[in-house]
mmCIF file of C-alpha atoms in Angstrom:
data_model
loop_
_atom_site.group_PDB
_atom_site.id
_atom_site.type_symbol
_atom_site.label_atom_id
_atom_site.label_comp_id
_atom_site.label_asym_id
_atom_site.label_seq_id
_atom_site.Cartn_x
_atom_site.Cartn_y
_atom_site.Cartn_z
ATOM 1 C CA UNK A 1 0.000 0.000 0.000
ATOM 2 C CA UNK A 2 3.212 2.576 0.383
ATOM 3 C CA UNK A 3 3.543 2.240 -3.010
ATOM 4 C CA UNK A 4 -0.010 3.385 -3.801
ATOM 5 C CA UNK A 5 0.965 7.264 -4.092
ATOM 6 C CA UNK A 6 3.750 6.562 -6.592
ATOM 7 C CA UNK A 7 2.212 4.265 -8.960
ATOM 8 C CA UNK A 8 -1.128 6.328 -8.599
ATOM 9 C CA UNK A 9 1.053 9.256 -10.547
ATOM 10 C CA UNK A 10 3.744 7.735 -12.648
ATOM 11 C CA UNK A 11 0.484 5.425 -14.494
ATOM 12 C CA UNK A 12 -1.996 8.608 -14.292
ATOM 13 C CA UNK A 13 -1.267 10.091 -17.627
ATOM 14 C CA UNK A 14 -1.117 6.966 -19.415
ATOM 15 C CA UNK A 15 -4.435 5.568 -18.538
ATOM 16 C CA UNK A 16 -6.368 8.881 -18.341
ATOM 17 C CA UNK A 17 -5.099 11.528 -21.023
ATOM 18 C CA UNK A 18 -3.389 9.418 -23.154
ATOM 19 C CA UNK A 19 -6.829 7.568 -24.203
ATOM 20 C CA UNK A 20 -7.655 10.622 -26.375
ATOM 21 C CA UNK A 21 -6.174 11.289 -29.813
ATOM 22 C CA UNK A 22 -7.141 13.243 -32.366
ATOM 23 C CA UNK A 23 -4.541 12.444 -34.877
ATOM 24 C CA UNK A 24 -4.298 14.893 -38.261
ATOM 25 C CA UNK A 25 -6.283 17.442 -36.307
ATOM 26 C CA UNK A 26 -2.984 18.401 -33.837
ATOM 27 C CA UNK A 27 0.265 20.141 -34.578
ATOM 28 C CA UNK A 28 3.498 20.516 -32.505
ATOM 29 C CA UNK A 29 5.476 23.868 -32.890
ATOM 30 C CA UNK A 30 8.229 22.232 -30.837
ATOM 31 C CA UNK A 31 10.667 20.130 -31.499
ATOM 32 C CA UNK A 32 11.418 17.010 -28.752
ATOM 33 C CA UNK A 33 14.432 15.841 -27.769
ATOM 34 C CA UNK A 34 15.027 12.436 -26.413
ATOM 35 C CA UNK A 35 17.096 12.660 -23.234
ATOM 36 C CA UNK A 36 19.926 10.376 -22.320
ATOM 37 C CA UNK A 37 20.592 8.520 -18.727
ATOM 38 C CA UNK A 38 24.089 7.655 -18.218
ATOM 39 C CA UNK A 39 25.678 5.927 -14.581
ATOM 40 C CA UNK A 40 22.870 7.528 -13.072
ATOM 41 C CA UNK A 41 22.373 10.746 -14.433
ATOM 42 C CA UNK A 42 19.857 12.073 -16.806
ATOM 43 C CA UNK A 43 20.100 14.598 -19.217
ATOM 44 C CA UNK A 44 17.115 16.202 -22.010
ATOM 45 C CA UNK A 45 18.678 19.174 -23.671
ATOM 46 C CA UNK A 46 14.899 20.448 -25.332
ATOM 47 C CA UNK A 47 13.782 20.881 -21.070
ATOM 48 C CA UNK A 48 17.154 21.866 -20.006
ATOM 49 C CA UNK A 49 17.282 19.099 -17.241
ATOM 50 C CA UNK A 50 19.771 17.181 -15.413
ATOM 51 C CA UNK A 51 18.459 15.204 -12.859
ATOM 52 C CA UNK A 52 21.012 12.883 -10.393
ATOM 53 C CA UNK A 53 19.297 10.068 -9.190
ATOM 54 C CA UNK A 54 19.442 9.466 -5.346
ATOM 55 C CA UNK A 55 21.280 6.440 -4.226
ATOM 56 C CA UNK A 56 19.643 3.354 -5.405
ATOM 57 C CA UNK A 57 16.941 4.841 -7.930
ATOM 58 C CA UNK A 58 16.815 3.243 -11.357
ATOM 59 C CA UNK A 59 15.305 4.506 -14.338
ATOM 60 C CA UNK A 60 12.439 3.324 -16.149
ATOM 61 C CA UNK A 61 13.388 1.465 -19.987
ATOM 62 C CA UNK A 62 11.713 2.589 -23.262
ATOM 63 C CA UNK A 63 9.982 -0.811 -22.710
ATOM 64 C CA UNK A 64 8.359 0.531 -19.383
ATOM 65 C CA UNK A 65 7.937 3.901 -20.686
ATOM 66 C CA UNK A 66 5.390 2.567 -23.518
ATOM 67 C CA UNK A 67 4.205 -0.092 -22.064
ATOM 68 C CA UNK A 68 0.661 1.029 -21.703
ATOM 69 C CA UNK A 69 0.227 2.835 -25.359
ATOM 70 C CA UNK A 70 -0.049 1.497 -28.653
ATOM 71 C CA UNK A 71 3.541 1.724 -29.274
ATOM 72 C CA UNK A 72 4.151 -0.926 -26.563
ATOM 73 C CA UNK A 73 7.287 -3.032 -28.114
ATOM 74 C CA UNK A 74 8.649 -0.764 -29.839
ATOM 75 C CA UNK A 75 12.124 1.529 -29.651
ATOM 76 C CA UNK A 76 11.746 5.098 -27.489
ATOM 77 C CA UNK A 77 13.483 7.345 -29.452
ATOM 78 C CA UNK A 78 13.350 11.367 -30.431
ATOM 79 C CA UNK A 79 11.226 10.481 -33.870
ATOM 80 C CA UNK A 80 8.892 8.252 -31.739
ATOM 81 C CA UNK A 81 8.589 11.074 -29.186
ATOM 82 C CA UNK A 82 7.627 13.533 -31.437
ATOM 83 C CA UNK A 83 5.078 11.235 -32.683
ATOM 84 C CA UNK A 84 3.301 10.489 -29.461
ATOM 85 C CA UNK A 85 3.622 14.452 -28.461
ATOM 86 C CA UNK A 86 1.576 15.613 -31.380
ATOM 87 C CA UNK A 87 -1.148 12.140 -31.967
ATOM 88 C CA UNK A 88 -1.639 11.783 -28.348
ATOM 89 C CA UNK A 89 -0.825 14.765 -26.613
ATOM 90 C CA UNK A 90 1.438 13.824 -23.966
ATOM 91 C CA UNK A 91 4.675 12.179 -24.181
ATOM 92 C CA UNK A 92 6.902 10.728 -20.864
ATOM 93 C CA UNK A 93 10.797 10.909 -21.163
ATOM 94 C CA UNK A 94 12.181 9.479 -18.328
ATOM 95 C CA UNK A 95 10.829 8.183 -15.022
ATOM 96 C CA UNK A 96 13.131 7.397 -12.271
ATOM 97 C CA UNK A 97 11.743 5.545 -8.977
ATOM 98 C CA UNK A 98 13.350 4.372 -5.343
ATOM 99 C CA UNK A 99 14.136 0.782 -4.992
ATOM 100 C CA UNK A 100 11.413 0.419 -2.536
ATOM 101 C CA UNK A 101 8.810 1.981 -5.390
ATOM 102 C CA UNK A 102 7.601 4.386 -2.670
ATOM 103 C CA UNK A 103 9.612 7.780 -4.302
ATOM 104 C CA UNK A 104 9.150 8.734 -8.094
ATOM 105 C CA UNK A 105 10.078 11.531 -10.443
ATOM 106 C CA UNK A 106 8.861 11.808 -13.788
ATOM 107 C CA UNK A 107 9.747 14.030 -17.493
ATOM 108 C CA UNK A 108 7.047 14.505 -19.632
ATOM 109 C CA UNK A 109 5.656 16.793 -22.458
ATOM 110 C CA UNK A 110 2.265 18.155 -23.004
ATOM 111 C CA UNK A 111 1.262 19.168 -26.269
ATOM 112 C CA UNK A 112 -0.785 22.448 -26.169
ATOM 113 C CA UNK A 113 -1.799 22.309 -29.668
ATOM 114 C CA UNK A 114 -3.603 19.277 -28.713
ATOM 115 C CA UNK A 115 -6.939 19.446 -28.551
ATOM 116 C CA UNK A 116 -7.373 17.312 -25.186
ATOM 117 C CA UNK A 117 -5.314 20.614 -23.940
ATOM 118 C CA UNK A 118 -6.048 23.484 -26.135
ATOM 119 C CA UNK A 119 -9.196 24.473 -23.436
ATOM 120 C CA UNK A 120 -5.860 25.029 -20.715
ATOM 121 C CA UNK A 121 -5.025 28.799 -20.998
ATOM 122 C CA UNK A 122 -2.324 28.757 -18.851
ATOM 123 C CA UNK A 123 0.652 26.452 -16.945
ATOM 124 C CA UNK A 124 -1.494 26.720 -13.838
ATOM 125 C CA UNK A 125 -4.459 25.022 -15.409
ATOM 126 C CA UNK A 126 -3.373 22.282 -17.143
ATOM 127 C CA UNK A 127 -1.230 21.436 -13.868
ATOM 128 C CA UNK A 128 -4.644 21.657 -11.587
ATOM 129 C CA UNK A 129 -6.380 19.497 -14.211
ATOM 130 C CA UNK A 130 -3.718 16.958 -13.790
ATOM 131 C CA UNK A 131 -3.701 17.167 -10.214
ATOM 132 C CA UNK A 132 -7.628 16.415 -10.170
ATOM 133 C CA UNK A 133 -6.977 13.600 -12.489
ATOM 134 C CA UNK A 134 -5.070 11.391 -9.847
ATOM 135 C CA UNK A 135 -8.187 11.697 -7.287
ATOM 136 C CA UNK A 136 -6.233 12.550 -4.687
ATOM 137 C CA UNK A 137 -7.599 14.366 -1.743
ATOM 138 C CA UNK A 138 -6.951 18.005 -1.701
ATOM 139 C CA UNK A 139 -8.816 18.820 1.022
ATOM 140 C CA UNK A 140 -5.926 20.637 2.702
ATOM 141 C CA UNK A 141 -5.394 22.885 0.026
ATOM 142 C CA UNK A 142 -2.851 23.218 -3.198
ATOM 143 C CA UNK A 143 0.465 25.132 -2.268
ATOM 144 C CA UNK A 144 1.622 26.981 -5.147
ATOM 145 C CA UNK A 145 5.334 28.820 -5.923
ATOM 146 C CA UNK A 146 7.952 29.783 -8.174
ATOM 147 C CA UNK A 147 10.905 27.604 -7.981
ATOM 148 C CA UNK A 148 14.093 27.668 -10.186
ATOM 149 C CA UNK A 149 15.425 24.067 -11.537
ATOM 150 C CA UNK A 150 18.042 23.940 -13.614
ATOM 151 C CA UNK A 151 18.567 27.715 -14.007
ATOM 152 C CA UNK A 152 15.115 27.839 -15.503
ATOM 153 C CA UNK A 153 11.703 28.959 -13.518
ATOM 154 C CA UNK A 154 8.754 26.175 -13.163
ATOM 155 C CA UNK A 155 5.723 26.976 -11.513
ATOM 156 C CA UNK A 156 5.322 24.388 -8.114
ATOM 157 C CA UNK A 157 1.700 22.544 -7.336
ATOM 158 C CA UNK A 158 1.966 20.431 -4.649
ATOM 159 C CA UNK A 159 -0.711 18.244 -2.643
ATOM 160 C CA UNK A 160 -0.050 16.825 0.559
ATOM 161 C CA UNK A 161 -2.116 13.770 1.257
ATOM 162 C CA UNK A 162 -1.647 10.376 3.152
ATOM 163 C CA UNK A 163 -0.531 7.324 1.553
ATOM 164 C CA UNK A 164 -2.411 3.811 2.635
ATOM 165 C CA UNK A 165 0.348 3.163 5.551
ATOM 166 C CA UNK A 166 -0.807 6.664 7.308
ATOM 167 C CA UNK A 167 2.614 8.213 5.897
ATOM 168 C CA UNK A 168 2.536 11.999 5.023
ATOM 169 C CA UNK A 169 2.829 11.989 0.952
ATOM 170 C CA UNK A 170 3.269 14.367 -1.427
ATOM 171 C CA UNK A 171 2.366 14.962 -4.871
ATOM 172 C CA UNK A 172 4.394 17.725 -6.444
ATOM 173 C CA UNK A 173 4.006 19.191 -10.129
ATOM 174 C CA UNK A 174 5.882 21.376 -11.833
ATOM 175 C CA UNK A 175 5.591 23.007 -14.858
ATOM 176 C CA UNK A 176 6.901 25.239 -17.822
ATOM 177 C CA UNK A 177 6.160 26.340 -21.129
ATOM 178 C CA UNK A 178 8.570 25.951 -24.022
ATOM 179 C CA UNK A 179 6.694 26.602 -27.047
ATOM 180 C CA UNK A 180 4.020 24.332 -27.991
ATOM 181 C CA UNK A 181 5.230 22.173 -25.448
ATOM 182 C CA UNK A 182 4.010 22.491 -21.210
ATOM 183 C CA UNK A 183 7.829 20.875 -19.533
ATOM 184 C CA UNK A 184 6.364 19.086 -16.575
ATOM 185 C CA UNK A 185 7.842 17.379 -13.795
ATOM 186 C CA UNK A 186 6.112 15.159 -11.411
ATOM 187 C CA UNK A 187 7.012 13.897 -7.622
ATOM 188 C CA UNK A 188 5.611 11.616 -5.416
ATOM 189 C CA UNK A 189 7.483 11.077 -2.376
ATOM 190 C CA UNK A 190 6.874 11.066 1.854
ATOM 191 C CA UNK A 191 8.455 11.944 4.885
ATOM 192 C CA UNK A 192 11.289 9.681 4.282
ATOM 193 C CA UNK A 193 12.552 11.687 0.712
ATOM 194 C CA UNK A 194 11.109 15.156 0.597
ATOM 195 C CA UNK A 195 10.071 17.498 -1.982
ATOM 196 C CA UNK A 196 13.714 19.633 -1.098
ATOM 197 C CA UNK A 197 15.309 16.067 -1.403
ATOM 198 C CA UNK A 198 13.849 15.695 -4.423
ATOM 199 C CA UNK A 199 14.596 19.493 -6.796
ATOM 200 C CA UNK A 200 17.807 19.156 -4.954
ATOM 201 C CA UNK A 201 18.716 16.167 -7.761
ATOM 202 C CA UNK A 202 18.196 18.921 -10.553
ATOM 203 C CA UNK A 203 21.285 20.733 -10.864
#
């Protein structure tokens, strides 16, 4: 049941966005970029992201990545990427979880020329939207800030809920615009890894 707060996010966008394409009738003005994880450190160049993985984190393969879309099977790469940004909208990068499968942090691109996404007028939105997607109880309130990762400014959502073990959990998203393109980061971690624990592995 720990586990219930990170799977809940890293499988959200998969199972409840990514059911809606409109193929031929979306564009992209932006260009992906496949990033690159080498002896544990990940790098995109299109989001301007490095992200160190904490101490026995792995990353998610290609295979996991697309496991739950039609392009299940096949090779992750920038052309593929680009592909699933403009048919279906939203595209994961990378995912990175603790060995436990309790902590997560995800990369992933929405397309705002999408049509699932076009009715989004801002960062804020589309973040909220996603938020109220996982179902989880926000009862205490949304914080929101500005927070610099990587030298560039993302606008912070975070919920702070309780995961089925009674631990404090929280559910962090970030986001940024960069052209057609929404740069979003997303969290899930408790007491035991923070959200500071967590932006401190962007340098």
């Amino acid at each position: 049941m720990k586990k219930t707060l990170s799977a809940l996010l890293c499988l959200l966008f998969i199972f409840s966005f990514c059911a809606c394409k409109n193929g031929s009738e979306n564009t992209a003005d932006a260009l992906l970029v496949r990033g690159e994880s080498s002896e544990g450190i990940y790098k995109n160049s299109f989001a301007k992201l490095t992200f160190k993985a904490p101490k026995n984190w792995s990353f998610a393969t290609s295979t996991d990545l697309l496991a739950n879309t039609e392009h299940a099977g096949k090779l992750l790469d920038t052309e593929r990427l680009n592909e699933i940004f403009v048919e279906i909208g939203l595209a994961y990068d990378m995912t990175c979880y603790s060995d436990d499968g309790v902590h997560s942090v995800g990369l992933l691109f929405a397309n705002t020329n999408h049509e699932q996404f076009k009715e989004y007028s801002s960062t804020e939105e589309l973040l909220r939207a996603m938020i109220e997607q996982t179902g989880l109880d926000t009862s205490e309130g949304i914080t929101k800030e500005e927070v610099t990762l990587c030298g560039e400014s993302y606008l912070r959502l975070c919920v702070k809920t309780k995961t089925g073990t009674g631990d404090t959990g929280y559910a962090t998203f970030y986001g940024r615009s960069e052209g057609s393109a929404t740069v979003i980061i997303v969290a899930a971690c408790t007491d035991d890894f923070t959200v500071s624990d967590c932006e401190a592995c962007f340098a």
